[in-house]
Amino acid sequence: MHGIAIINPAFEALSTHGDSFTHIKETVLTDYVINTVLLMAAVGFLVLLIGIPLAWLIANCEFWGKRFFNWALVLPLAMPAYLVAYTYTDLLDYAGPIQITLRDWFGWTSINDYWFFDIRSLSGAAIMLSLVLYPYVYLMVRASFLEQNATLTHAARVLGKSPFKCFMQVSLPLARTAIIASCALAMMESMADFATVNYFAVSTLTTAVYDTWLGHYDLASAAKLSAIMVMGIFVLLFLEQLQKGRQKNSNDAKVSQQTLSYKLSTKQTVLAVSFCSLILFLAFIVPVVILLQYAFHYFEQSWTTEVFDFALNSAGIALITALLALVLSLILNYSYRVKPTKAQSFSLKVASSGYAIPGTVMAIGVLIPLTFLDTQINDMAVWMGLSAPGLLLSGTVIAIIFAHLVRFIAIANKTLESSYEKISPSLDMVSKTMGTNGVNLLRKVHIPLIRKSALVAALLIFVESMKELPAALLLRPFDFQTLPTYVYQFASDEQLELAALGAILIVLVGLIPLLVLNRSIDAK
């Protein structure tokens, strides 16, 4: 079912005509593609510009405040991009407090009297997305810096290289795999984003899929647009795998007994703390403060039993998704461990490809097979003389859970796969000689060794599922809300103050798993 959900958009695109697609292709498709590519490129550039310096400072430098920034710089990942976009729009828009203050100070009377950055633009969307996606680069590249052999940099220093040249010529090339992988992940997330670009009125392929499906009720044309997005995703994945194949570093880039640490001077410390503080302030503190202010002032209007119900809906879906993903991933990885055949390897790769697929595309891929199954179930019920049960799968939360499962099981697969690689095969051999096989081998040997990684994977899946908006927006049953759809409903109507409480709940849920993940990286 996982593979069917992924290839269904392409199959639907090839097998059906799509009434709106011809018109879209002749008029606005080029603009959709160009905007999507520009957005991805801008986000890729900005996350590298922010994430790499932060990763190097925290991994290889000693300065005042490092321990605080080590975990604090991860916090923006708990913020959905659309929440940051909503708060900064309220802050920077023409009717926002900053522009009002500037007009009062300088006596300006209209927008024609001065220039101000237009937050509702493609560049504004790129900045908003970069502020919440840079932690991908920060986490992965920092881990790569920590794993590098410090003797290589020490040797370069002995040869007269400055710390900056050591960074550019030694540390950076050795971290190339992590840099490209994290950048590709951020770019794929930017392609998948719907709420931010839709709120800023930036037309991308994701918004086109949503508008074509729900606006024109043309699923076939939406599938054709989705197929274009899937092709772009596979191009990114291919380029990432290509550079991995060319990476020749092996044991020379692994952890050594020596540590690499630069003690910064007072001036350098001020610059480092200022840079870290600026990023944290813009990406996390400003949005959280604005949301807390709204939540406090509008608590009576925004807090209802419905908010609690929506939180339970989101938590229930996220919990079920996390548990199912963990169990299925454990089965797949254990099966490959016991019998590493090509078929098992292929199954793992297919199961790990869903995370690259945007939520809007995944919704189409999930809806088609579930609708087919619903039709078969209803036909069978009628044939047996029973009343048709209706939309048991495609019209219930099962569709949302299935979409989340297909998309986020990749997180569990990658995490458990990495943990299994660290378990020596000799442990399996010894266990088997002592009569421990099958389920007992998994329960008594493997699970205790991968328990920490499994917990991190489950927590991350829970957070991602709690934040996921497009799939829930497209697949939710009638009159069913989750926290993201509830927040989006009010924010899209320019009523962020009423959605602030729900937004704070989303952020709070995401903080604990991120802190656990951050500590696990430092413990390596």
Short mmCIF file of C-alpha atoms in Angstrom, two decimals:
data_model
loop_
_atom_site.label_atom_id
_atom_site.label_comp_id
_atom_site.label_asym_id
_atom_site.label_seq_id
_atom_site.Cartn_x
_atom_site.Cartn_y
_atom_site.Cartn_z
CA MET A 1 0.00 0.00 0.00
CA HIS A 2 2.94 2.34 0.68
CA GLY A 3 4.27 2.04 -2.85
CA ILE A 4 0.75 2.37 -4.32
CA ALA A 5 0.21 5.63 -2.44
CA ILE A 6 3.44 7.04 -3.84
CA ILE A 7 3.00 6.04 -7.49
CA ASN A 8 -0.75 6.71 -7.67
CA PRO A 9 -0.43 10.42 -8.57
CA ALA A 10 1.75 9.54 -11.56
CA PHE A 11 -0.60 6.73 -12.63
CA GLU A 12 -3.65 8.99 -12.29
CA ALA A 13 -1.86 11.72 -14.25
CA LEU A 14 -1.13 9.37 -17.16
CA SER A 15 -4.45 7.56 -17.22
CA THR A 16 -6.87 10.52 -17.08
CA HIS A 17 -7.31 13.69 -19.08
CA GLY A 18 -7.91 16.49 -16.57
CA ASP A 19 -10.19 19.26 -17.80
CA SER A 20 -8.29 22.11 -16.14
CA PHE A 21 -4.76 20.97 -16.85
CA THR A 22 -4.69 22.09 -20.51
CA HIS A 23 -5.73 25.59 -19.49
CA ILE A 24 -3.21 25.63 -16.62
CA LYS A 25 -0.41 24.42 -18.92
CA GLU A 26 -1.11 27.14 -21.47
CA THR A 27 -1.41 29.99 -18.97
CA VAL A 28 0.12 29.71 -15.50
CA LEU A 29 2.04 26.41 -15.29
CA THR A 30 5.34 28.09 -16.17
CA ASP A 31 4.83 30.62 -13.36
CA TYR A 32 4.04 27.81 -10.90
CA VAL A 33 7.22 25.94 -11.81
CA ILE A 34 9.43 29.05 -11.77
CA ASN A 35 8.08 30.20 -8.39
CA THR A 36 8.57 26.72 -6.93
CA VAL A 37 12.16 26.47 -8.20
CA LEU A 38 13.01 30.01 -7.02
CA LEU A 39 11.52 29.31 -3.59
CA MET A 40 13.47 26.08 -3.21
CA ALA A 41 16.72 27.71 -4.35
CA ALA A 42 16.27 30.68 -2.02
CA VAL A 43 15.47 28.46 0.96
CA GLY A 44 18.43 26.18 0.17
CA PHE A 45 20.80 29.14 0.06
CA LEU A 46 19.47 30.74 3.25
CA VAL A 47 19.43 27.58 5.39
CA LEU A 48 23.06 26.93 4.44
CA LEU A 49 23.98 30.55 5.14
CA ILE A 50 22.44 30.26 8.61
CA GLY A 51 22.94 26.61 9.53
CA ILE A 52 26.59 25.95 8.61
CA PRO A 53 28.14 28.81 10.65
CA LEU A 54 25.94 27.93 13.62
CA ALA A 55 26.92 24.25 13.38
CA TRP A 56 30.63 25.07 13.24
CA LEU A 57 30.46 27.54 16.14
CA ILE A 58 28.66 25.10 18.43
CA ALA A 59 30.69 22.02 17.38
CA ASN A 60 34.20 23.45 17.27
CA CYS A 61 34.36 26.70 19.26
CA GLU A 62 34.39 27.57 22.93
CA PHE A 63 32.60 30.77 23.92
CA TRP A 64 30.31 32.13 26.60
CA GLY A 65 26.74 30.91 26.17
CA LYS A 66 27.61 27.91 24.01
CA ARG A 67 25.78 25.41 26.24
CA PHE A 68 22.60 27.48 26.04
CA PHE A 69 22.72 27.97 22.27
CA ASN A 70 23.57 24.29 21.78
CA TRP A 71 19.95 23.33 22.53
CA ALA A 72 18.18 26.66 22.04
CA LEU A 73 19.04 26.86 18.34
CA VAL A 74 17.00 23.69 17.77
CA LEU A 75 13.78 25.25 19.08
CA PRO A 76 12.63 26.90 15.80
CA LEU A 77 12.10 23.43 14.34
CA ALA A 78 9.09 23.11 16.66
CA MET A 79 7.51 26.13 14.95
CA PRO A 80 5.41 25.36 11.87
CA ALA A 81 6.44 27.76 9.11
CA TYR A 82 2.92 29.07 8.70
CA LEU A 83 2.83 30.24 12.33
CA VAL A 84 6.01 32.25 11.83
CA ALA A 85 4.54 33.67 8.63
CA TYR A 86 1.32 34.70 10.38
CA THR A 87 3.12 36.43 13.26
CA TYR A 88 5.58 38.32 11.06
CA THR A 89 2.79 39.42 8.74
CA ASP A 90 0.97 40.95 11.71
CA LEU A 91 4.23 42.59 12.76
CA LEU A 92 5.54 43.87 9.42
CA ASP A 93 2.43 44.47 7.29
CA TYR A 94 1.22 47.97 6.40
CA ALA A 95 -1.24 47.89 9.31
CA GLY A 96 1.34 46.32 11.64
CA PRO A 97 2.94 48.09 14.64
CA ILE A 98 6.34 48.63 12.99
CA GLN A 99 5.07 50.48 9.93
CA ILE A 100 2.53 52.42 12.00
CA THR A 101 5.35 53.55 14.31
CA LEU A 102 7.55 54.57 11.38
CA ARG A 103 4.72 56.62 9.84
CA ASP A 104 4.13 58.35 13.18
CA TRP A 105 7.83 59.14 13.61
CA PHE A 106 8.50 60.50 10.13
CA GLY A 107 5.09 61.89 9.23
CA TRP A 108 4.50 59.57 6.32
CA THR A 109 0.87 59.38 5.24
CA SER A 110 0.79 56.56 2.66
CA ILE A 111 2.78 53.66 1.28
CA ASN A 112 3.95 55.91 -1.57
CA ASP A 113 5.96 58.04 0.85
CA TYR A 114 8.42 55.29 1.77
CA TRP A 115 9.72 51.83 0.91
CA PHE A 116 9.29 48.87 3.21
CA PHE A 117 9.99 45.19 2.74
CA ASP A 118 6.93 43.37 1.38
CA ILE A 119 6.51 40.37 3.64
CA ARG A 120 3.76 38.94 1.41
CA SER A 121 6.11 37.95 -1.40
CA LEU A 122 8.20 35.05 -2.64
CA SER A 123 11.28 36.42 -0.86
CA GLY A 124 9.23 36.83 2.32
CA ALA A 125 8.04 33.22 2.09
CA ALA A 126 11.63 32.05 1.57
CA ILE A 127 12.79 33.91 4.68
CA MET A 128 9.93 32.55 6.81
CA LEU A 129 10.61 28.98 5.69
CA SER A 130 14.37 29.36 6.23
CA LEU A 131 13.88 30.52 9.81
CA VAL A 132 12.21 27.23 10.73
CA LEU A 133 14.13 24.88 8.40
CA TYR A 134 17.72 25.91 9.17
CA PRO A 135 17.78 23.50 12.20
CA TYR A 136 17.89 20.60 9.71
CA VAL A 137 21.25 21.91 8.49
CA TYR A 138 22.35 22.87 11.99
CA LEU A 139 21.64 19.43 13.47
CA MET A 140 23.00 17.29 10.65
CA VAL A 141 26.10 19.37 9.90
CA ARG A 142 26.91 19.83 13.59
CA ALA A 143 26.78 16.06 14.04
CA SER A 144 29.11 15.70 11.03
CA PHE A 145 31.58 18.23 12.48
CA LEU A 146 31.57 16.39 15.82
CA GLU A 147 32.33 13.07 14.09
CA GLN A 148 35.30 14.39 12.09
CA ASN A 149 38.82 13.34 12.92
CA ALA A 150 40.41 16.32 14.67
CA THR A 151 43.94 15.21 13.67
CA LEU A 152 43.23 16.32 10.10
CA THR A 153 42.59 19.89 11.20
CA HIS A 154 45.55 19.81 13.61
CA ALA A 155 47.77 18.72 10.75
CA ALA A 156 46.50 21.61 8.63
CA ARG A 157 47.22 24.01 11.48
CA VAL A 158 50.78 22.68 11.75
CA LEU A 159 51.17 23.41 8.02
CA GLY A 160 50.32 27.06 8.69
CA LYS A 161 46.63 27.14 7.76
CA SER A 162 44.46 29.66 9.59
CA PRO A 163 41.30 28.47 11.40
CA PHE A 164 39.19 29.92 8.58
CA LYS A 165 41.18 28.07 5.91
CA CYS A 166 40.98 24.88 7.98
CA PHE A 167 37.22 25.31 8.05
CA MET A 168 36.99 25.93 4.31
CA GLN A 169 39.52 23.33 3.16
CA VAL A 170 39.14 20.54 5.75
CA SER A 171 35.95 20.68 7.84
CA LEU A 172 33.59 21.83 5.10
CA PRO A 173 34.60 19.22 2.47
CA LEU A 174 34.36 16.42 5.04
CA ALA A 175 30.83 17.54 5.93
CA ARG A 176 29.73 17.70 2.29
CA THR A 177 27.38 14.72 2.55
CA ALA A 178 25.56 16.13 5.59
CA ILE A 179 25.42 19.60 4.01
CA ILE A 180 23.88 18.40 0.76
CA ALA A 181 21.49 15.99 2.48
CA SER A 182 20.22 18.59 4.94
CA CYS A 183 19.91 21.24 2.23
CA ALA A 184 17.95 18.83 0.03
CA LEU A 185 15.67 18.04 2.97
CA ALA A 186 14.99 21.74 3.57
CA MET A 187 14.34 22.31 -0.14
CA MET A 188 11.87 19.42 -0.24
CA GLU A 189 10.10 20.81 2.82
CA SER A 190 9.85 24.20 1.10
CA MET A 191 8.33 22.56 -1.97
CA ALA A 192 5.84 20.75 0.27
CA ASP A 193 4.80 23.90 2.14
CA PHE A 194 1.25 25.03 1.50
CA ALA A 195 0.01 27.35 4.24
CA THR A 196 2.88 29.85 4.10
CA VAL A 197 2.93 30.36 0.34
CA ASN A 198 -0.86 30.35 0.17
CA TYR A 199 -1.07 33.00 2.89
CA PHE A 200 1.50 35.13 1.05
CA ALA A 201 -0.34 34.64 -2.28
CA VAL A 202 2.71 33.02 -3.89
CA SER A 203 1.58 30.61 -6.59
CA THR A 204 3.56 27.36 -6.43
CA LEU A 205 2.85 23.82 -7.54
CA THR A 206 1.59 22.97 -4.06
CA THR A 207 -1.01 25.74 -4.05
CA ALA A 208 -1.93 24.80 -7.62
CA VAL A 209 -2.68 21.21 -6.54
CA TYR A 210 -4.85 22.43 -3.68
CA ASP A 211 -6.75 24.99 -5.77
CA THR A 212 -7.29 22.58 -8.66
CA TRP A 213 -8.55 19.82 -6.39
CA LEU A 214 -10.77 21.73 -3.97
CA GLY A 215 -11.36 24.87 -6.01
CA HIS A 216 -12.20 23.30 -9.38
CA TYR A 217 -12.94 19.75 -8.14
CA ASP A 218 -10.60 18.38 -10.80
CA LEU A 219 -8.66 15.54 -9.17
CA ALA A 220 -7.15 14.39 -12.48
CA SER A 221 -5.54 17.79 -13.16
CA ALA A 222 -4.34 17.95 -9.55
CA ALA A 223 -2.72 14.54 -10.07
CA LYS A 224 -0.91 15.81 -13.17
CA LEU A 225 0.46 18.76 -11.22
CA SER A 226 1.44 16.37 -8.42
CA ALA A 227 3.33 14.22 -10.91
CA ILE A 228 5.46 17.26 -11.82
CA MET A 229 6.29 17.76 -8.15
CA VAL A 230 7.18 14.09 -7.74
CA MET A 231 9.55 14.35 -10.70
CA GLY A 232 11.26 17.33 -9.07
CA ILE A 233 11.58 15.45 -5.78
CA PHE A 234 13.14 12.44 -7.49
CA VAL A 235 15.63 14.72 -9.26
CA LEU A 236 16.70 16.08 -5.87
CA LEU A 237 16.96 12.57 -4.42
CA PHE A 238 18.97 11.42 -7.44
CA LEU A 239 21.44 14.30 -7.08
CA GLU A 240 21.79 13.59 -3.37
CA GLN A 241 22.49 9.89 -4.00
CA LEU A 242 24.92 10.81 -6.79
CA GLN A 243 27.08 12.92 -4.52
CA LYS A 244 26.94 10.21 -1.84
CA GLY A 245 28.35 7.77 -4.35
CA ARG A 246 31.25 10.11 -5.03
CA GLN A 247 32.05 10.61 -1.36
CA LYS A 248 35.28 8.78 -0.64
CA ASN A 249 35.78 9.59 3.05
CA SER A 250 35.80 6.58 5.31
CA ASN A 251 37.58 6.00 8.57
CA ASP A 252 39.66 9.15 8.20
CA ALA A 253 36.57 11.23 8.89
CA LYS A 254 35.38 9.39 11.96
CA VAL A 255 35.58 10.25 15.61
CA SER A 256 39.04 10.28 17.14
CA GLN A 257 40.35 10.66 20.64
CA GLN A 258 41.45 14.23 19.93
CA THR A 259 38.95 17.06 20.07
CA LEU A 260 38.85 20.17 17.94
CA SER A 261 38.13 23.32 19.89
CA TYR A 262 38.89 26.96 19.20
CA LYS A 263 38.73 29.31 22.18
CA LEU A 264 37.26 32.55 20.88
CA SER A 265 38.59 35.95 21.89
CA THR A 266 36.38 38.54 23.53
CA LYS A 267 35.61 40.23 20.20
CA GLN A 268 34.94 36.91 18.50
CA THR A 269 32.72 35.82 21.40
CA VAL A 270 30.63 38.98 21.06
CA LEU A 271 30.19 38.31 17.33
CA ALA A 272 29.35 34.64 17.90
CA VAL A 273 26.82 35.35 20.66
CA SER A 274 25.29 38.17 18.62
CA PHE A 275 24.85 35.95 15.56
CA CYS A 276 23.35 33.05 17.55
CA SER A 277 21.08 35.41 19.49
CA LEU A 278 19.86 37.16 16.32
CA ILE A 279 18.84 33.88 14.68
CA LEU A 280 17.16 32.57 17.83
CA PHE A 281 15.39 35.91 18.36
CA LEU A 282 14.02 36.09 14.82
CA ALA A 283 13.17 32.40 14.40
CA PHE A 284 11.67 31.58 17.78
CA ILE A 285 11.44 34.33 20.39
CA VAL A 286 9.57 36.91 18.30
CA PRO A 287 6.87 34.49 17.03
CA VAL A 288 6.40 32.88 20.46
CA VAL A 289 6.13 36.23 22.24
CA ILE A 290 3.51 37.46 19.76
CA LEU A 291 1.52 34.22 20.05
CA LEU A 292 1.71 34.30 23.86
CA GLN A 293 0.54 37.89 23.89
CA TYR A 294 -2.44 37.06 21.69
CA ALA A 295 -3.22 33.92 23.69
CA PHE A 296 -3.20 35.88 26.95
CA HIS A 297 -5.32 38.82 25.77
CA TYR A 298 -7.83 36.71 23.85
CA PHE A 299 -7.89 33.69 26.14
CA GLU A 300 -11.60 33.93 26.95
CA GLN A 301 -12.58 34.12 23.26
CA SER A 302 -10.17 31.45 22.07
CA TRP A 303 -10.33 28.85 24.84
CA THR A 304 -13.31 26.57 24.32
CA THR A 305 -13.92 22.89 24.75
CA GLU A 306 -13.51 22.65 20.97
CA VAL A 307 -9.83 23.60 21.23
CA PHE A 308 -9.35 20.75 23.69
CA ASP A 309 -11.18 18.39 21.35
CA PHE A 310 -9.05 19.50 18.38
CA ALA A 311 -5.90 18.97 20.46
CA LEU A 312 -7.09 15.46 21.31
CA ASN A 313 -7.80 14.79 17.63
CA SER A 314 -4.29 15.87 16.65
CA ALA A 315 -2.65 14.00 19.53
CA GLY A 316 -4.63 10.84 18.79
CA ILE A 317 -3.71 10.85 15.10
CA ALA A 318 -0.07 11.63 15.90
CA LEU A 319 0.16 8.93 18.57
CA ILE A 320 -1.37 6.22 16.37
CA THR A 321 0.87 7.28 13.46
CA ALA A 322 4.00 7.18 15.62
CA LEU A 323 3.20 3.74 17.08
CA LEU A 324 2.29 2.21 13.70
CA ALA A 325 5.34 3.70 12.02
CA LEU A 326 7.63 2.42 14.76
CA VAL A 327 6.18 -1.11 14.69
CA LEU A 328 6.23 -1.39 10.89
CA SER A 329 9.72 0.07 10.68
CA LEU A 330 10.96 -2.33 13.33
CA ILE A 331 9.52 -5.27 11.36
CA LEU A 332 11.12 -4.06 8.11
CA ASN A 333 14.54 -3.42 9.64
CA TYR A 334 14.55 -6.65 11.64
CA SER A 335 13.54 -8.67 8.56
CA TYR A 336 16.37 -7.10 6.56
CA ARG A 337 18.79 -7.74 9.44
CA VAL A 338 17.87 -11.42 9.63
CA LYS A 339 17.62 -11.96 5.87
CA PRO A 340 19.27 -9.12 3.88
CA THR A 341 17.82 -9.91 0.45
CA LYS A 342 17.34 -7.49 -2.44
CA ALA A 343 13.59 -7.67 -1.93
CA GLN A 344 13.95 -6.62 1.73
CA SER A 345 16.33 -3.82 0.75
CA PHE A 346 13.89 -2.60 -1.90
CA SER A 347 11.03 -2.65 0.61
CA LEU A 348 13.02 -0.46 2.98
CA LYS A 349 13.87 2.02 0.23
CA VAL A 350 10.25 2.27 -0.91
CA ALA A 351 9.06 2.73 2.66
CA SER A 352 11.66 5.48 3.18
CA SER A 353 10.72 7.48 0.08
CA GLY A 354 7.42 8.84 1.36
CA TYR A 355 8.93 11.66 3.43
CA ALA A 356 10.09 13.36 0.25
CA ILE A 357 6.53 13.51 -1.08
CA PRO A 358 4.60 16.72 -0.23
CA GLY A 359 1.44 16.36 1.83
CA THR A 360 -0.80 17.57 -1.00
CA VAL A 361 0.64 14.95 -3.34
CA MET A 362 0.44 12.25 -0.68
CA ALA A 363 -3.23 13.10 -0.11
CA ILE A 364 -3.97 12.31 -3.76
CA GLY A 365 -1.92 9.12 -3.62
CA VAL A 366 -3.80 7.95 -0.53
CA LEU A 367 -7.29 9.00 -1.59
CA ILE A 368 -7.30 7.04 -4.86
CA PRO A 369 -6.67 3.51 -3.43
CA LEU A 370 -8.83 4.13 -0.36
CA THR A 371 -11.72 5.30 -2.55
CA PHE A 372 -11.30 2.19 -4.68
CA LEU A 373 -11.39 -0.02 -1.58
CA ASP A 374 -14.47 1.81 -0.28
CA THR A 375 -16.21 1.17 -3.60
CA GLN A 376 -15.37 -2.52 -3.45
CA ILE A 377 -16.55 -2.80 0.16
CA ASN A 378 -19.85 -1.09 -0.64
CA ASP A 379 -20.41 -3.22 -3.74
CA MET A 380 -19.73 -6.37 -1.75
CA ALA A 381 -22.12 -5.26 0.99
CA VAL A 382 -24.88 -4.66 -1.56
CA TRP A 383 -24.15 -8.03 -3.22
CA MET A 384 -24.53 -9.70 0.20
CA GLY A 385 -27.87 -7.94 0.74
CA LEU A 386 -26.55 -5.52 3.35
CA SER A 387 -26.79 -1.76 3.40
CA ALA A 388 -23.75 0.06 1.96
CA PRO A 389 -21.52 1.24 4.85
CA GLY A 390 -20.38 4.38 2.99
CA LEU A 391 -16.88 5.85 3.06
CA LEU A 392 -15.28 3.70 5.74
CA LEU A 393 -11.71 4.51 4.71
CA SER A 394 -11.54 7.63 2.54
CA GLY A 395 -14.16 9.48 4.57
CA THR A 396 -12.71 8.95 8.05
CA VAL A 397 -9.56 9.75 10.02
CA ILE A 398 -8.11 6.50 8.67
CA ALA A 399 -7.21 8.42 5.51
CA ILE A 400 -5.27 11.04 7.50
CA ILE A 401 -3.47 8.40 9.57
CA PHE A 402 -2.55 6.43 6.45
CA ALA A 403 -1.20 9.56 4.73
CA HIS A 404 0.86 10.48 7.79
CA LEU A 405 2.10 6.92 8.11
CA VAL A 406 3.23 6.70 4.49
CA ARG A 407 5.00 10.05 4.74
CA PHE A 408 6.63 9.82 8.15
CA ILE A 409 7.63 6.17 8.43
CA ALA A 410 10.84 7.23 6.67
CA ILE A 411 11.94 8.95 9.89
CA ALA A 412 11.69 5.68 11.81
CA ASN A 413 13.36 3.71 9.02
CA LYS A 414 16.36 6.01 8.80
CA THR A 415 16.78 6.15 12.57
CA LEU A 416 16.48 2.40 13.16
CA GLU A 417 18.60 1.59 10.13
CA SER A 418 21.39 3.75 11.54
CA SER A 419 21.07 2.07 14.95
CA TYR A 420 21.13 -1.43 13.45
CA GLU A 421 24.36 -0.61 11.61
CA LYS A 422 26.03 -0.06 14.99
CA ILE A 423 25.01 -3.49 16.32
CA SER A 424 27.74 -6.00 15.63
CA PRO A 425 26.60 -9.14 13.75
CA SER A 426 28.58 -11.15 16.30
CA LEU A 427 25.91 -10.35 18.89
CA ASP A 428 23.31 -12.08 16.73
CA MET A 429 25.59 -15.08 16.27
CA VAL A 430 26.26 -15.40 20.00
CA SER A 431 22.55 -15.08 20.78
CA LYS A 432 21.67 -17.79 18.27
CA THR A 433 24.23 -20.17 19.72
CA MET A 434 22.51 -19.64 23.09
CA GLY A 435 19.14 -20.55 21.61
CA THR A 436 17.78 -17.01 21.19
CA ASN A 437 16.14 -16.69 17.78
CA GLY A 438 13.23 -14.97 16.07
CA VAL A 439 11.07 -12.75 18.25
CA ASN A 440 13.22 -13.43 21.33
CA LEU A 441 16.29 -12.11 19.48
CA LEU A 442 14.40 -8.94 18.67
CA ARG A 443 12.95 -8.57 22.16
CA LYS A 444 15.98 -9.47 24.28
CA VAL A 445 18.88 -8.18 22.13
CA HIS A 446 17.88 -5.69 19.46
CA ILE A 447 15.19 -3.63 21.20
CA PRO A 448 17.31 -2.86 24.32
CA LEU A 449 20.14 -1.67 22.05
CA ILE A 450 18.01 0.51 19.76
CA ARG A 451 15.51 1.66 22.40
CA LYS A 452 16.87 5.21 22.61
CA SER A 453 16.87 5.72 18.84
CA ALA A 454 13.39 4.24 18.58
CA LEU A 455 12.13 6.70 21.20
CA VAL A 456 13.68 9.63 19.31
CA ALA A 457 12.11 8.41 16.05
CA ALA A 458 8.68 8.02 17.64
CA LEU A 459 8.86 11.49 19.19
CA LEU A 460 9.90 13.09 15.90
CA ILE A 461 7.09 11.36 14.03
CA PHE A 462 4.65 12.52 16.71
CA VAL A 463 5.82 16.14 16.28
CA GLU A 464 5.72 16.05 12.48
CA SER A 465 2.27 14.49 12.53
CA MET A 466 1.03 17.15 14.96
CA LYS A 467 2.28 19.91 12.63
CA GLU A 468 1.16 18.40 9.31
CA LEU A 469 -1.43 20.60 7.63
CA PRO A 470 -1.96 19.82 3.90
CA ALA A 471 -2.88 16.13 4.28
CA ALA A 472 -5.27 16.85 7.16
CA LEU A 473 -6.78 19.79 5.29
CA LEU A 474 -7.47 17.72 2.18
CA LEU A 475 -8.44 14.38 3.74
CA ARG A 476 -10.29 15.30 6.95
CA PRO A 477 -13.90 14.15 7.29
CA PHE A 478 -16.68 16.69 7.25
CA ASP A 479 -16.75 18.86 10.38
CA PHE A 480 -13.50 17.33 11.68
CA GLN A 481 -10.69 19.58 12.87
CA THR A 482 -7.12 19.14 14.03
CA LEU A 483 -5.03 21.85 15.68
CA PRO A 484 -3.25 22.78 12.41
CA THR A 485 -6.51 23.02 10.43
CA TYR A 486 -8.09 25.00 13.29
CA VAL A 487 -5.19 27.47 13.37
CA TYR A 488 -5.13 27.74 9.58
CA GLN A 489 -8.87 28.42 9.45
CA PHE A 490 -8.60 31.50 11.70
CA ALA A 491 -5.21 32.75 10.47
CA SER A 492 -6.27 32.62 6.82
CA ASP A 493 -9.21 34.86 7.81
CA GLU A 494 -6.78 37.34 9.43
CA GLN A 495 -7.84 36.29 12.94
CA LEU A 496 -4.52 35.07 14.30
CA GLU A 497 -5.38 36.26 17.81
CA LEU A 498 -8.14 33.64 18.03
CA ALA A 499 -5.82 30.89 16.76
CA ALA A 500 -2.87 31.81 19.01
CA LEU A 501 -3.80 29.37 21.79
CA GLY A 502 -3.95 26.43 19.41
CA ALA A 503 -0.67 27.55 17.84
CA ILE A 504 1.04 27.64 21.24
CA LEU A 505 -0.16 24.08 21.92
CA ILE A 506 1.40 22.89 18.63
CA VAL A 507 4.72 24.51 19.55
CA LEU A 508 4.76 23.17 23.10
CA VAL A 509 4.16 19.61 21.91
CA GLY A 510 7.14 19.89 19.59
CA LEU A 511 9.69 21.16 22.11
CA ILE A 512 10.35 18.05 24.23
CA PRO A 513 11.13 15.68 21.32
CA LEU A 514 13.52 18.21 19.79
CA LEU A 515 15.41 18.59 23.06
CA VAL A 516 15.66 14.80 23.34
CA LEU A 517 17.00 14.62 19.78
CA ASN A 518 19.53 17.35 20.48
CA ARG A 519 20.85 15.54 23.55
CA SER A 520 21.12 12.28 21.63
CA ILE A 521 23.41 13.97 19.07
CA ASP A 522 25.69 15.30 21.82
CA ALA A 523 25.83 11.85 23.41
CA LYS A 524 27.31 10.22 20.28
#
